[in-house]
Short mmCIF file of C-alpha atoms in Angstrom, two decimals:
data_model
loop_
_atom_site.label_atom_id
_atom_site.label_comp_id
_atom_site.label_asym_id
_atom_site.label_seq_id
_atom_site.Cartn_x
_atom_site.Cartn_y
_atom_site.Cartn_z
CA UNK A 1 2.42 -20.11 6.27
CA UNK A 2 4.35 -17.45 4.28
CA UNK A 3 2.64 -13.91 4.33
CA UNK A 4 3.59 -10.81 2.66
CA UNK A 5 2.62 -7.37 4.52
CA UNK A 6 2.01 -4.98 1.26
CA UNK A 7 1.42 -1.71 3.18
CA UNK A 8 3.23 -1.17 6.02
CA UNK A 9 4.69 2.24 7.47
CA UNK A 10 7.93 0.65 9.19
CA UNK A 11 9.43 4.09 9.84
CA UNK A 12 6.85 4.58 12.54
CA UNK A 13 7.35 1.05 14.14
CA UNK A 14 9.72 -0.46 16.41
CA UNK A 15 12.01 -3.43 15.66
CA UNK A 16 9.93 -5.27 17.82
CA UNK A 17 7.20 -5.66 15.05
CA UNK A 18 10.10 -7.14 12.63
CA UNK A 19 10.73 -9.68 15.02
CA UNK A 20 7.06 -10.78 15.73
CA UNK A 21 6.30 -10.52 12.13
CA UNK A 22 9.20 -12.78 11.49
CA UNK A 23 8.04 -15.43 13.74
CA UNK A 24 4.56 -15.26 12.48
CA UNK A 25 5.51 -16.03 8.82
CA UNK A 26 5.90 -12.43 7.33
CA UNK A 27 8.76 -12.72 4.78
CA UNK A 28 8.47 -9.34 3.24
CA UNK A 29 6.90 -5.87 3.74
CA UNK A 30 6.29 -3.04 1.25
CA UNK A 31 6.29 0.68 2.72
CA UNK A 32 4.78 3.60 0.99
CA UNK A 33 5.59 6.87 1.52
CA UNK A 34 3.27 8.73 3.79
CA UNK A 35 2.23 11.76 5.97
CA UNK A 36 4.72 11.98 8.90
CA UNK A 37 2.00 13.36 11.47
CA UNK A 38 2.64 16.79 10.51
CA UNK A 39 2.94 18.80 6.86
CA UNK A 40 6.69 19.09 5.84
CA UNK A 41 7.72 22.57 4.97
CA UNK A 42 10.92 21.64 2.55
CA UNK A 43 11.52 19.37 -0.28
CA UNK A 44 14.80 18.01 1.38
CA UNK A 45 12.94 16.59 4.34
CA UNK A 46 11.13 14.35 1.81
CA UNK A 47 14.42 13.55 -0.22
CA UNK A 48 15.96 12.37 3.16
CA UNK A 49 12.73 10.29 3.83
CA UNK A 50 13.13 8.70 0.77
CA UNK A 51 16.54 7.82 1.26
CA UNK A 52 15.66 6.46 4.71
CA UNK A 53 12.90 3.92 3.49
CA UNK A 54 14.90 2.82 0.57
CA UNK A 55 18.29 2.46 1.72
CA UNK A 56 18.10 2.33 5.66
CA UNK A 57 14.94 0.61 6.24
CA UNK A 58 15.95 -2.57 4.22
CA UNK A 59 18.95 -3.16 6.40
CA UNK A 60 16.91 -2.88 9.71
CA UNK A 61 14.17 -5.40 8.18
CA UNK A 62 16.93 -7.95 7.05
CA UNK A 63 18.19 -8.41 10.59
CA UNK A 64 15.10 -10.35 11.04
CA UNK A 65 15.11 -12.20 7.64
CA UNK A 66 12.26 -9.70 6.27
CA UNK A 67 12.70 -8.29 2.74
CA UNK A 68 11.78 -4.68 2.83
CA UNK A 69 10.75 -2.70 -0.24
CA UNK A 70 9.09 1.03 -0.77
CA UNK A 71 7.21 3.42 -2.52
CA UNK A 72 7.65 6.97 -3.14
CA UNK A 73 5.23 10.02 -3.33
CA UNK A 74 3.96 13.10 -1.77
CA UNK A 75 1.04 12.16 0.45
CA UNK A 76 -2.14 13.52 -0.45
CA UNK A 77 -2.73 15.70 2.84
CA UNK A 78 0.56 17.54 2.03
CA UNK A 79 -0.36 18.12 -1.76
CA UNK A 80 -2.11 21.62 -1.09
CA UNK A 81 1.47 22.88 -1.14
CA UNK A 82 2.15 22.96 -5.12
CA UNK A 83 5.33 24.36 -5.12
CA UNK A 84 6.59 21.71 -2.45
CA UNK A 85 4.90 18.94 -4.35
CA UNK A 86 6.39 19.95 -7.88
CA UNK A 87 9.96 20.36 -6.27
CA UNK A 88 9.57 16.70 -4.66
CA UNK A 89 8.11 15.18 -8.17
CA UNK A 90 11.27 16.83 -9.81
CA UNK A 91 13.54 14.63 -7.86
CA UNK A 92 11.66 11.49 -7.11
CA UNK A 93 12.62 9.81 -10.36
CA UNK A 94 16.33 9.04 -9.19
CA UNK A 95 14.49 7.12 -6.27
CA UNK A 96 12.57 5.06 -8.77
CA UNK A 97 15.90 3.31 -9.75
CA UNK A 98 16.67 2.26 -6.34
CA UNK A 99 16.88 -1.59 -6.16
CA UNK A 100 13.91 -1.87 -3.64
CA UNK A 101 11.62 0.79 -4.89
CA UNK A 102 8.48 -0.57 -6.36
CA UNK A 103 6.68 2.52 -7.65
CA UNK A 104 4.74 5.74 -7.34
CA UNK A 105 2.74 5.70 -3.84
CA UNK A 106 1.20 6.45 -1.83
CA UNK A 107 -0.65 9.15 -3.93
CA UNK A 108 -4.18 10.03 -4.03
CA UNK A 109 -6.66 11.90 -2.56
CA UNK A 110 -7.66 13.06 1.23
CA UNK A 111 -10.24 15.95 0.77
CA UNK A 112 -10.59 15.67 -2.90
CA UNK A 113 -9.34 19.22 -3.24
CA UNK A 114 -8.21 20.54 -6.84
CA UNK A 115 -4.66 20.62 -5.74
CA UNK A 116 -4.89 16.88 -4.52
CA UNK A 117 -6.35 16.11 -7.84
CA UNK A 118 -3.83 17.74 -9.49
CA UNK A 119 -1.06 16.14 -7.45
CA UNK A 120 -2.51 12.76 -7.97
CA UNK A 121 -2.55 13.15 -11.67
CA UNK A 122 1.04 14.27 -11.67
CA UNK A 123 2.14 11.24 -9.77
CA UNK A 124 0.12 8.64 -12.18
CA UNK A 125 1.71 10.66 -15.02
CA UNK A 126 4.99 9.93 -13.88
CA UNK A 127 4.65 6.24 -13.04
CA UNK A 128 3.48 5.86 -16.58
CA UNK A 129 6.23 7.64 -18.13
CA UNK A 130 8.50 5.43 -16.02
CA UNK A 131 6.77 2.32 -16.32
CA UNK A 132 6.08 2.29 -12.49
CA UNK A 133 3.29 0.82 -10.37
CA UNK A 134 0.79 2.98 -8.44
CA UNK A 135 -0.50 2.82 -5.10
CA UNK A 136 -3.32 5.09 -4.72
CA UNK A 137 -4.70 6.02 -1.38
CA UNK A 138 -8.66 6.90 -0.77
CA UNK A 139 -9.99 8.95 1.91
CA UNK A 140 -11.06 7.90 5.34
CA UNK A 141 -14.70 7.77 6.77
CA UNK A 142 -17.40 9.98 5.43
CA UNK A 143 -15.26 10.96 2.11
CA UNK A 144 -14.66 7.51 1.11
CA UNK A 145 -17.51 6.91 -1.75
CA UNK A 146 -16.91 10.41 -3.07
CA UNK A 147 -13.05 10.43 -2.86
CA UNK A 148 -12.92 6.92 -4.45
CA UNK A 149 -15.41 7.97 -7.25
CA UNK A 150 -13.19 11.03 -7.98
CA UNK A 151 -9.96 8.81 -8.06
CA UNK A 152 -11.67 6.63 -10.82
CA UNK A 153 -12.78 9.75 -12.64
CA UNK A 154 -9.31 11.20 -12.52
CA UNK A 155 -7.85 7.83 -13.75
CA UNK A 156 -10.51 7.20 -16.34
CA UNK A 157 -9.50 10.48 -17.99
CA UNK A 158 -5.76 9.31 -18.31
CA UNK A 159 -4.13 6.74 -20.19
CA UNK A 160 -3.30 4.26 -17.56
CA UNK A 161 -2.98 0.56 -17.23
CA UNK A 162 -5.35 -0.66 -14.63
CA UNK A 163 -3.30 -3.95 -14.07
CA UNK A 164 -0.31 -1.67 -12.85
CA UNK A 165 -2.78 0.32 -10.09
CA UNK A 166 -3.62 -0.64 -6.63
CA UNK A 167 -6.50 1.51 -5.25
CA UNK A 168 -6.02 1.18 -1.47
CA UNK A 169 -8.38 1.15 1.67
CA UNK A 170 -11.24 0.02 -0.21
CA UNK A 171 -14.32 -0.91 1.82
CA UNK A 172 -17.98 -2.36 1.35
CA UNK A 173 -19.19 0.63 -0.30
CA UNK A 174 -16.31 1.11 -2.82
CA UNK A 175 -14.90 -2.31 -3.64
CA UNK A 176 -17.54 -3.11 -6.32
CA UNK A 177 -16.57 -0.09 -8.39
CA UNK A 178 -12.78 -0.39 -8.33
CA UNK A 179 -12.55 -4.00 -9.55
CA UNK A 180 -15.34 -3.17 -11.95
CA UNK A 181 -12.98 -0.64 -13.47
CA UNK A 182 -10.23 -3.39 -13.82
CA UNK A 183 -8.08 -2.04 -10.85
CA UNK A 184 -6.45 -4.08 -7.93
CA UNK A 185 -8.27 -3.42 -4.54
CA UNK A 186 -6.62 -2.95 -1.33
CA UNK A 187 -8.14 -3.47 2.12
CA UNK A 188 -6.82 -2.12 5.08
CA UNK A 189 -7.09 -3.16 8.47
CA UNK A 190 -6.91 -0.57 10.68
CA UNK A 191 -8.97 0.46 13.67
CA UNK A 192 -11.70 2.96 13.36
CA UNK A 193 -11.09 4.55 9.90
CA UNK A 194 -10.74 1.62 7.67
CA UNK A 195 -11.63 -2.15 7.77
CA UNK A 196 -11.61 -4.90 10.38
CA UNK A 197 -10.33 -8.35 9.92
CA UNK A 198 -13.67 -9.85 10.15
CA UNK A 199 -15.00 -7.58 7.75
CA UNK A 200 -12.29 -7.96 5.30
CA UNK A 201 -12.79 -11.86 5.25
CA UNK A 202 -16.43 -11.26 4.33
CA UNK A 203 -15.47 -9.18 1.52
CA UNK A 204 -12.94 -12.02 0.60
CA UNK A 205 -15.76 -14.23 0.33
CA UNK A 206 -18.46 -12.27 -1.41
CA UNK A 207 -15.72 -11.01 -4.25
CA UNK A 208 -13.62 -12.46 -6.55
CA UNK A 209 -10.43 -12.66 -5.06
CA UNK A 210 -8.01 -12.47 -7.95
CA UNK A 211 -7.23 -8.97 -7.68
CA UNK A 212 -7.68 -8.38 -3.80
CA UNK A 213 -4.80 -7.32 -1.60
CA UNK A 214 -4.99 -7.29 2.41
CA UNK A 215 -2.68 -4.99 4.53
CA UNK A 216 -2.43 -3.55 8.09
CA UNK A 217 -1.05 -0.11 7.00
CA UNK A 218 0.46 -0.04 10.45
CA UNK A 219 1.80 3.28 11.53
CA UNK A 220 2.09 5.81 14.04
CA UNK A 221 -1.36 5.69 14.98
CA UNK A 222 -3.43 3.46 16.85
CA UNK A 223 -2.71 0.19 14.70
CA UNK A 224 -1.43 -3.15 14.93
CA UNK A 225 0.52 -5.11 12.09
CA UNK A 226 -0.77 -8.36 13.20
CA UNK A 227 -4.63 -7.45 12.27
CA UNK A 228 -3.15 -9.01 8.90
CA UNK A 229 -2.60 -12.45 10.98
CA UNK A 230 -5.84 -12.04 12.57
CA UNK A 231 -7.51 -11.96 9.04
CA UNK A 232 -5.44 -14.94 8.21
CA UNK A 233 -6.92 -16.95 11.22
CA UNK A 234 -10.37 -15.58 10.93
CA UNK A 235 -10.18 -16.76 7.01
CA UNK A 236 -8.65 -20.41 7.81
CA UNK A 237 -11.56 -20.59 10.83
CA UNK A 238 -14.02 -20.35 8.15
CA UNK A 239 -13.02 -23.29 6.46
CA UNK A 240 -10.69 -22.06 3.54
CA UNK A 241 -7.80 -24.42 2.85
CA UNK A 242 -4.40 -23.09 3.47
CA UNK A 243 -3.56 -22.81 -0.27
CA UNK A 244 -6.76 -20.46 -0.71
CA UNK A 245 -5.02 -18.29 2.31
CA UNK A 246 -1.84 -18.30 0.59
CA UNK A 247 -3.23 -17.17 -2.89
CA UNK A 248 -4.58 -14.16 -0.75
CA UNK A 249 -2.01 -13.35 1.67
CA UNK A 250 0.95 -14.16 -0.18
CA UNK A 251 0.37 -15.17 -4.00
CA UNK A 252 -1.59 -12.09 -4.77
CA UNK A 253 0.99 -9.63 -3.76
CA UNK A 254 3.57 -11.47 -5.45
CA UNK A 255 1.40 -11.19 -8.83
CA UNK A 256 0.75 -7.59 -8.43
CA UNK A 257 4.32 -6.34 -7.36
CA UNK A 258 5.86 -8.90 -9.25
CA UNK A 259 4.96 -6.80 -12.42
CA UNK A 260 8.33 -4.78 -11.26
CA UNK A 261 11.21 -6.94 -11.99
CA UNK A 262 12.88 -5.74 -8.79
CA UNK A 263 10.06 -8.00 -6.88
CA UNK A 264 11.59 -11.55 -7.08
CA UNK A 265 9.34 -13.47 -4.61
CA UNK A 266 7.33 -15.80 -6.58
CA UNK A 267 3.85 -17.38 -5.92
CA UNK A 268 4.00 -20.52 -3.83
CA UNK A 269 2.06 -23.82 -3.97
CA UNK A 270 1.87 -25.91 -0.70
CA UNK A 271 1.00 -29.78 -0.60
CA UNK A 272 -2.06 -30.29 1.63
CA UNK A 273 -2.03 -33.96 1.44
#
């Protein structure tokens, strides 16, 4: 079965992940810009980082037959530094033109501060101006519901196309409001702070699946890209067909990401005779 890993921080992972993902059916990964584990102090560090994920990382993935795409943004954890954020935003459009860059992300909220909200608005405005997709991070744990509500309120006050916006890290308490507003919703399979494979499948069985994405968001923390495959196995174990699994784990990413013409991987249909 072909799988797309729509949110994966390859810069924090070893080549062994690529090898194992290739052996388990992953054909493409998408790498949003994210926090480095510490707050960066200079715009140039972001520019080098964007170059790494847009120019070098695709070559590393290609060694294992995997397509690599990326997103660029200032992570909300670093948005408190307004001067830094504004300078990075000023230079970001050149990366939106890179052949593997799919849009602006992951922007969003961490603690829902005024500076974070201002940064989110600026990122979304840039994306809409350049006709780009948007990937939005929602806060962890106790601030999840409030932060997601704030994200939706911010977007409601802007001229956006919900079809082009993916709100990530949804859980049981937030998914309904995201889907009701017309956005794509992503479930992240990540220990402690996000969702488990079993809970993700529970959600897949409860809500319409047409705008649902599943990812592992594996990074430098305790995480595992193969939680995505675990959820595939759990989904199939519950009696869902191979084509139903392909719709969620391959075709849905293709439908969302395919709104950017740089994404040329198409949905697939298999014969189950």
